[in-house]
PDB file of C-alpha atoms in Angstrom:
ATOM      1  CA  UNK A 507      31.547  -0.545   8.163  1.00  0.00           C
ATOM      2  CA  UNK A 508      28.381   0.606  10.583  1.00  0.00           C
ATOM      3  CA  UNK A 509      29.512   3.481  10.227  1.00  0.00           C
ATOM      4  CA  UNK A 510      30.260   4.180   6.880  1.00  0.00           C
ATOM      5  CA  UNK A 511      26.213   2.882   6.182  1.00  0.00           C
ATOM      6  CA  UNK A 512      24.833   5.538   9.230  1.00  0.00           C
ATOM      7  CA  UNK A 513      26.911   8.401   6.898  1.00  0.00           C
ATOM      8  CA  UNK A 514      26.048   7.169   4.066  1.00  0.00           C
ATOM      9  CA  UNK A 515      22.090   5.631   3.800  1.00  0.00           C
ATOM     10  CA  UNK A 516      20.044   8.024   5.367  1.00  0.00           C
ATOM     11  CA  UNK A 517      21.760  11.369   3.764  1.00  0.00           C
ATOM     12  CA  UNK A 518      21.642   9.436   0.187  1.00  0.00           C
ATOM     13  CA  UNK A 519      18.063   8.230   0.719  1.00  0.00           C
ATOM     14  CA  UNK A 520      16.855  12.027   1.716  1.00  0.00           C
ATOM     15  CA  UNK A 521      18.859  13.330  -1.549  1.00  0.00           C
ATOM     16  CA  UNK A 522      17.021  10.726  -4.012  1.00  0.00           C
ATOM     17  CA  UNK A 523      13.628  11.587  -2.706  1.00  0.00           C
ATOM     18  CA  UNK A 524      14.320  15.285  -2.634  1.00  0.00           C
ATOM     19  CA  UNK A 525      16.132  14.989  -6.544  1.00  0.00           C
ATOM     20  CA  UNK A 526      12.654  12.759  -6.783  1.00  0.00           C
ATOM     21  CA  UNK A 527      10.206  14.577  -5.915  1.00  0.00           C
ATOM     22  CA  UNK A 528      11.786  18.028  -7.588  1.00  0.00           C
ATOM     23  CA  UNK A 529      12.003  16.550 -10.718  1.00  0.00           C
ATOM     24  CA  UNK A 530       8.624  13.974 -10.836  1.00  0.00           C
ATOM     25  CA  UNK A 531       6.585  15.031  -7.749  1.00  0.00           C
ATOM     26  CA  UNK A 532       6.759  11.525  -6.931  1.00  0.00           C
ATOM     27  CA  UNK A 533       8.934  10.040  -4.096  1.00  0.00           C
ATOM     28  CA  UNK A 534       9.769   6.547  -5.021  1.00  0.00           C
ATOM     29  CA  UNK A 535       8.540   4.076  -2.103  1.00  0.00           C
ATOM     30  CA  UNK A 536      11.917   1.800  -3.086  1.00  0.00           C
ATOM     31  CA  UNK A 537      13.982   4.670  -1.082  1.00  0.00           C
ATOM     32  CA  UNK A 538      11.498   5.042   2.049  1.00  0.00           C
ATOM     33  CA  UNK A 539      11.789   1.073   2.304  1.00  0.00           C
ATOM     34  CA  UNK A 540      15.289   1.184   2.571  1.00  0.00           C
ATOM     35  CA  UNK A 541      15.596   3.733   4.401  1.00  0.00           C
ATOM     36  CA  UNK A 542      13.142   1.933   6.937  1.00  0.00           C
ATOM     37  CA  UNK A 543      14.351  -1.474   6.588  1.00  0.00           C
ATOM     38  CA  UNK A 544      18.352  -0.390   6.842  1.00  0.00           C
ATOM     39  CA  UNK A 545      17.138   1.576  10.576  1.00  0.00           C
ATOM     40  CA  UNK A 546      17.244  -1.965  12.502  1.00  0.00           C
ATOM     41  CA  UNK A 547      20.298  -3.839  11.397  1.00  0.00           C
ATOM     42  CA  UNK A 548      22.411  -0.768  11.571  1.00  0.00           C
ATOM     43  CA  UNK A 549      20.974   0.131  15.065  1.00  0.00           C
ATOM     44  CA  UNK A 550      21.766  -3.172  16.203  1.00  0.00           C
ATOM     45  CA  UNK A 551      25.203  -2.898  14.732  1.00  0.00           C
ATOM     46  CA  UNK A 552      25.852   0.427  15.809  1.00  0.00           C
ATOM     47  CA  UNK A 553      25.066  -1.052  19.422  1.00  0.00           C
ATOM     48  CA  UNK A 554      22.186   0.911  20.625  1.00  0.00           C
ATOM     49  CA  UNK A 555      20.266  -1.204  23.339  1.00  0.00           C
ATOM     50  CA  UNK A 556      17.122  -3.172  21.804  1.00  0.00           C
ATOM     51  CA  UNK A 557      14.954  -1.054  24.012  1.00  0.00           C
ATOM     52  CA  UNK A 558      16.505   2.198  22.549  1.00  0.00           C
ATOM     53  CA  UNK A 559      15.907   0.791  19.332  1.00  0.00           C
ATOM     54  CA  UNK A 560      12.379  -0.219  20.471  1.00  0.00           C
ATOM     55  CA  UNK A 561      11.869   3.378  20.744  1.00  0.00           C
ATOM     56  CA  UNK A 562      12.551   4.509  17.493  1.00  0.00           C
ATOM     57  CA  UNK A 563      10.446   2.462  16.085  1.00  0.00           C
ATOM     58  CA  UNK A 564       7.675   3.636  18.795  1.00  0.00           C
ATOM     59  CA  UNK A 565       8.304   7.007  17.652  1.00  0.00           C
ATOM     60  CA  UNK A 566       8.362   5.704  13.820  1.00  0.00           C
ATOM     61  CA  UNK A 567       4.771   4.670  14.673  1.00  0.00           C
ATOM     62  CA  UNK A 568       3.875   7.359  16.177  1.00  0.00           C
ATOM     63  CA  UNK A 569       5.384   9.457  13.414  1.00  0.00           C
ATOM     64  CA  UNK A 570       3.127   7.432  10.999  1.00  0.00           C
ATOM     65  CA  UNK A 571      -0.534   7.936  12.802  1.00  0.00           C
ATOM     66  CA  UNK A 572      -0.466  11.490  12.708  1.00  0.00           C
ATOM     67  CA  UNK A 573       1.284  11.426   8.496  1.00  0.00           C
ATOM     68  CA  UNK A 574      -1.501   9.119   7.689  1.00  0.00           C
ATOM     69  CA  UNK A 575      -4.247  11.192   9.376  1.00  0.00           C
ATOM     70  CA  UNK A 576      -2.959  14.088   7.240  1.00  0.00           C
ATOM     71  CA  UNK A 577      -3.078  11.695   4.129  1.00  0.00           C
ATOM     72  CA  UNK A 578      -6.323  10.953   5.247  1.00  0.00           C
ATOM     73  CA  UNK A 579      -7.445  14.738   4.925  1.00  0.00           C
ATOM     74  CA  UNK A 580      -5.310  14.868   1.857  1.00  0.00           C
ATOM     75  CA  UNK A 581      -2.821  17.762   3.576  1.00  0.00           C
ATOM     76  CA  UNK A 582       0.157  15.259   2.967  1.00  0.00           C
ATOM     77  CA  UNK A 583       1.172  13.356   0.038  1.00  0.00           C
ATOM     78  CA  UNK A 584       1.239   9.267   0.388  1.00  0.00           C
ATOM     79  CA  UNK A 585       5.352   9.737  -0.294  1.00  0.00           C
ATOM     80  CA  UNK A 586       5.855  12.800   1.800  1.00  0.00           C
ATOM     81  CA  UNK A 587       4.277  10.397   4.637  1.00  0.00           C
ATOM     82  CA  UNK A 588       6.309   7.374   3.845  1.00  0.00           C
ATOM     83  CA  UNK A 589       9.823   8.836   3.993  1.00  0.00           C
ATOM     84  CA  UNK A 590       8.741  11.276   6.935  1.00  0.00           C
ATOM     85  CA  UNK A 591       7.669   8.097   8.667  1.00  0.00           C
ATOM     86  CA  UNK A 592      10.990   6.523   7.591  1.00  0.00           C
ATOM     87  CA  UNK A 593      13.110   9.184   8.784  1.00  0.00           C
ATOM     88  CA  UNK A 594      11.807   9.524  11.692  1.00  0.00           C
ATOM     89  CA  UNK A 595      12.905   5.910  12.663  1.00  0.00           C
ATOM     90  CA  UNK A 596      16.409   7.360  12.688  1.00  0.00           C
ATOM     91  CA  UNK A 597      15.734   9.971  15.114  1.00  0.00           C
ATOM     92  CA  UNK A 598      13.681   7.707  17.658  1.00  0.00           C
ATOM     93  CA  UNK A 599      12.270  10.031  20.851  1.00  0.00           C
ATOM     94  CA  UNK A 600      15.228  12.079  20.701  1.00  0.00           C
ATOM     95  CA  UNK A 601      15.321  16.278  20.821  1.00  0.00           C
ATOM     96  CA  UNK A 602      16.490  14.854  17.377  1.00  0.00           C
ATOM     97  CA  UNK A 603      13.401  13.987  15.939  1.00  0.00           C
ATOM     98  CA  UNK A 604      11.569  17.829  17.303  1.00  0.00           C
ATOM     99  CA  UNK A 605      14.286  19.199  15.796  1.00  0.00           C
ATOM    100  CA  UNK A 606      13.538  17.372  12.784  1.00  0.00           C
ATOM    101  CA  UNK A 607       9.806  17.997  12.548  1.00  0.00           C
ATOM    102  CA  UNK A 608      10.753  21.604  13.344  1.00  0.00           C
ATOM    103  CA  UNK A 609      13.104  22.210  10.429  1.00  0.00           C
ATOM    104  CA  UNK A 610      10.483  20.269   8.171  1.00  0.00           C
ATOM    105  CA  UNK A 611       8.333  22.377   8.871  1.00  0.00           C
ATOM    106  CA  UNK A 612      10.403  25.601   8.648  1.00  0.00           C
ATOM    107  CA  UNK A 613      12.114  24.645   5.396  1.00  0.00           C
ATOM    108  CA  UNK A 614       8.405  23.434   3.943  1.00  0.00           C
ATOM    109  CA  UNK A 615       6.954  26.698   4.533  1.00  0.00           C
ATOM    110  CA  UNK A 616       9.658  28.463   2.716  1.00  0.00           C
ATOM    111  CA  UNK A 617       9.902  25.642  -0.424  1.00  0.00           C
ATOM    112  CA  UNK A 618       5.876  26.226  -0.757  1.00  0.00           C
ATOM    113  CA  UNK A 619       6.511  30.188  -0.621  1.00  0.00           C
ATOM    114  CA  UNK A 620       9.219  29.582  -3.388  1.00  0.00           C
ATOM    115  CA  UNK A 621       7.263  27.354  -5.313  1.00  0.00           C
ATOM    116  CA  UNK A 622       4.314  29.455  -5.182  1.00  0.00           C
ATOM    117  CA  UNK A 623       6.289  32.673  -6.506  1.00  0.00           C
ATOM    118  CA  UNK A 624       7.899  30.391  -9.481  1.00  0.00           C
ATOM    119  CA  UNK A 625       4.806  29.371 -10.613  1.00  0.00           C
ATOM    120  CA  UNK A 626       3.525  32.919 -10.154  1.00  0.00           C
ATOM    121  CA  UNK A 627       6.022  34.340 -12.245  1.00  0.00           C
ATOM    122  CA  UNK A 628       7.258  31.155 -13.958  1.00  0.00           C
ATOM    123  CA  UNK A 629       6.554  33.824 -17.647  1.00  0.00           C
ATOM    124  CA  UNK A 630       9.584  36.229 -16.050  1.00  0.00           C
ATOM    125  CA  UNK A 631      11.399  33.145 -15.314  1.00  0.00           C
ATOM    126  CA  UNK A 632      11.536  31.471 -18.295  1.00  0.00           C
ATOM    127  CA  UNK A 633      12.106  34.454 -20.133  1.00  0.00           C
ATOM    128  CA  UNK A 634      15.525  34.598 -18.663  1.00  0.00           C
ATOM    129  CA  UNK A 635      16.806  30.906 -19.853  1.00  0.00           C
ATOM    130  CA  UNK A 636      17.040  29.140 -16.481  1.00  0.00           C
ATOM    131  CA  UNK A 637      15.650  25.923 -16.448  1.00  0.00           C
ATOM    132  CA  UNK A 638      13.168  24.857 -14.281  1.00  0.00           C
ATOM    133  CA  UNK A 639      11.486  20.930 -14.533  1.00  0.00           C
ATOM    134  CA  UNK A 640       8.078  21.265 -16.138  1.00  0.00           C
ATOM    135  CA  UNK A 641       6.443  19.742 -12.576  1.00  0.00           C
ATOM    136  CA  UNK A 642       7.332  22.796 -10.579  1.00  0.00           C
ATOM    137  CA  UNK A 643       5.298  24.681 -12.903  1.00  0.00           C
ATOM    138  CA  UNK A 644       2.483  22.579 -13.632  1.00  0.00           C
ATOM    139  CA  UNK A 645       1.766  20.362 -10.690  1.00  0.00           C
ATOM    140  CA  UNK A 646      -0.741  21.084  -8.069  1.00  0.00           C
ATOM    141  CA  UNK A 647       1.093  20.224  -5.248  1.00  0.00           C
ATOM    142  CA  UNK A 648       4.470  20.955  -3.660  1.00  0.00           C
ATOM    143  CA  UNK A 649       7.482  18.890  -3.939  1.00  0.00           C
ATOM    144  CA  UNK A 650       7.986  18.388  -0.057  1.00  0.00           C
ATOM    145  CA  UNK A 651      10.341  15.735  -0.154  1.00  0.00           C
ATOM    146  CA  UNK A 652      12.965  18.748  -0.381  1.00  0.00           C
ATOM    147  CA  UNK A 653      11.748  20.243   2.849  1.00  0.00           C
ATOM    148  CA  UNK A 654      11.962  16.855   4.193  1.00  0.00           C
ATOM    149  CA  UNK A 655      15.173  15.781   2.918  1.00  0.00           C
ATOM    150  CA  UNK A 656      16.798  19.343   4.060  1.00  0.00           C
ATOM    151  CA  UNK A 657      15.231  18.869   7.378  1.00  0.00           C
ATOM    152  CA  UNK A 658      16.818  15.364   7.749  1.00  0.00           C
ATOM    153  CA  UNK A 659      20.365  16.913   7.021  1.00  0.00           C
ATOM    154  CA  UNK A 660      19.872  19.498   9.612  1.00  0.00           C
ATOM    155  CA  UNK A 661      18.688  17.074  12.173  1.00  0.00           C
ATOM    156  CA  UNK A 662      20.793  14.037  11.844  1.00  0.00           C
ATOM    157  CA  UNK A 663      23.761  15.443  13.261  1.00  0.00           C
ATOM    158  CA  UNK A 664      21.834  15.439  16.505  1.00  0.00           C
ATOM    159  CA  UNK A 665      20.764  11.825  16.022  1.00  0.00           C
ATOM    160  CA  UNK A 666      21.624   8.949  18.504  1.00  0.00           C
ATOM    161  CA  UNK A 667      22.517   7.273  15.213  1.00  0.00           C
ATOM    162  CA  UNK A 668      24.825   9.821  13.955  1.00  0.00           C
ATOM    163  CA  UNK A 669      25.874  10.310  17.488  1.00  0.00           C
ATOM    164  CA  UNK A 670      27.230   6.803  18.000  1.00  0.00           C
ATOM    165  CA  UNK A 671      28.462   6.449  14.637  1.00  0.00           C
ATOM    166  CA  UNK A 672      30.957   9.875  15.100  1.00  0.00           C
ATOM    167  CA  UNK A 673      31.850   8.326  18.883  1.00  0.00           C
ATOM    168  CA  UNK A 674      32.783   4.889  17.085  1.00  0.00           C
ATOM    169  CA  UNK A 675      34.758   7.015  14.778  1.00  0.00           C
ATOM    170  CA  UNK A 676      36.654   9.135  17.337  1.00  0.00           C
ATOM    171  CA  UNK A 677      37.843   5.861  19.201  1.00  0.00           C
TER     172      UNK A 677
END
């Protein structure tokens, strides 16, 4: 059962708020909080020590100063820093959670680039039928719950989460 919920909440979580924020530019705060909230019962049930889990939530903290200092200079959108902040609680101070800020930051870079050349040429690309949700053309911002969310699937396998949930698997 633990382990069904480590595969399952945190990948479904990442693809609401990506689906989300592509189609709305708006990352509802019901999936961050459930994604945060779920983090401790599970950890406990997947049978990581409380100091381990003490530690994610350190680095969920952590995670959270520097997202709300870039809310603060209004770089980062209030959603964008809730379900980073949430994430992050799953990687704890892991490689896990570099990796993760890493392929955020990769994968954002490319989504803006995209996003930018859509709305550049959104004319050509309407003209050839494919749709695209009126947000990615109008909006001001950039949907970065994908970047997030594709970030989170690259990092989790790493995860001490993940980790203990394949090892409870395999036995």
């Amino acid at each position: 059962m633990t382990e069904a919920a480590i595969f399952l909440i945190f990948p479904l979580c990442l693809a609401i708020a990506a689906l989300s924020d592509i189609l709305t530019m708006t990352i509802p705060n019901r999936v961050s909080l459930i994604l945060a909230a779920a983090f401790v019962p599970i950890a406990f049930m997947a049978g990581l020590p409380p100091a381990a889990i003490c530690m994610h939530l350190v680095a969920g903290a952590a995670v959270f100063a520097a997202c709300f200092a870039l809310f603060a200079l209004n770089v980062m959108g209030g959603g964008d820093a809730k379900l980073l902040t949430a994430a992050a609680l799953w990687f704890g101070y892991d490689p896990s959670l570099a990796a993760f800020v890493v392929y955020v930051g990769i994968i954002g870079g490319a989504v803006t680039l995209v996003i930018l050349g859509i709305r550049m040429y959104s004319d050509v690309i309407l003209a050839t039928g494919l749709p695209v949700p009126h947000s990615i053309l109008t909006a001001k911002k950039v949907p970065y719950g994908i970047a997030i969310a594709i970030g989170g699937f690259l990092a989790f396998p790493q995860s001490p989460l993940f980790l203990a949930a394949l090892e409870a698997v395999k036995s």
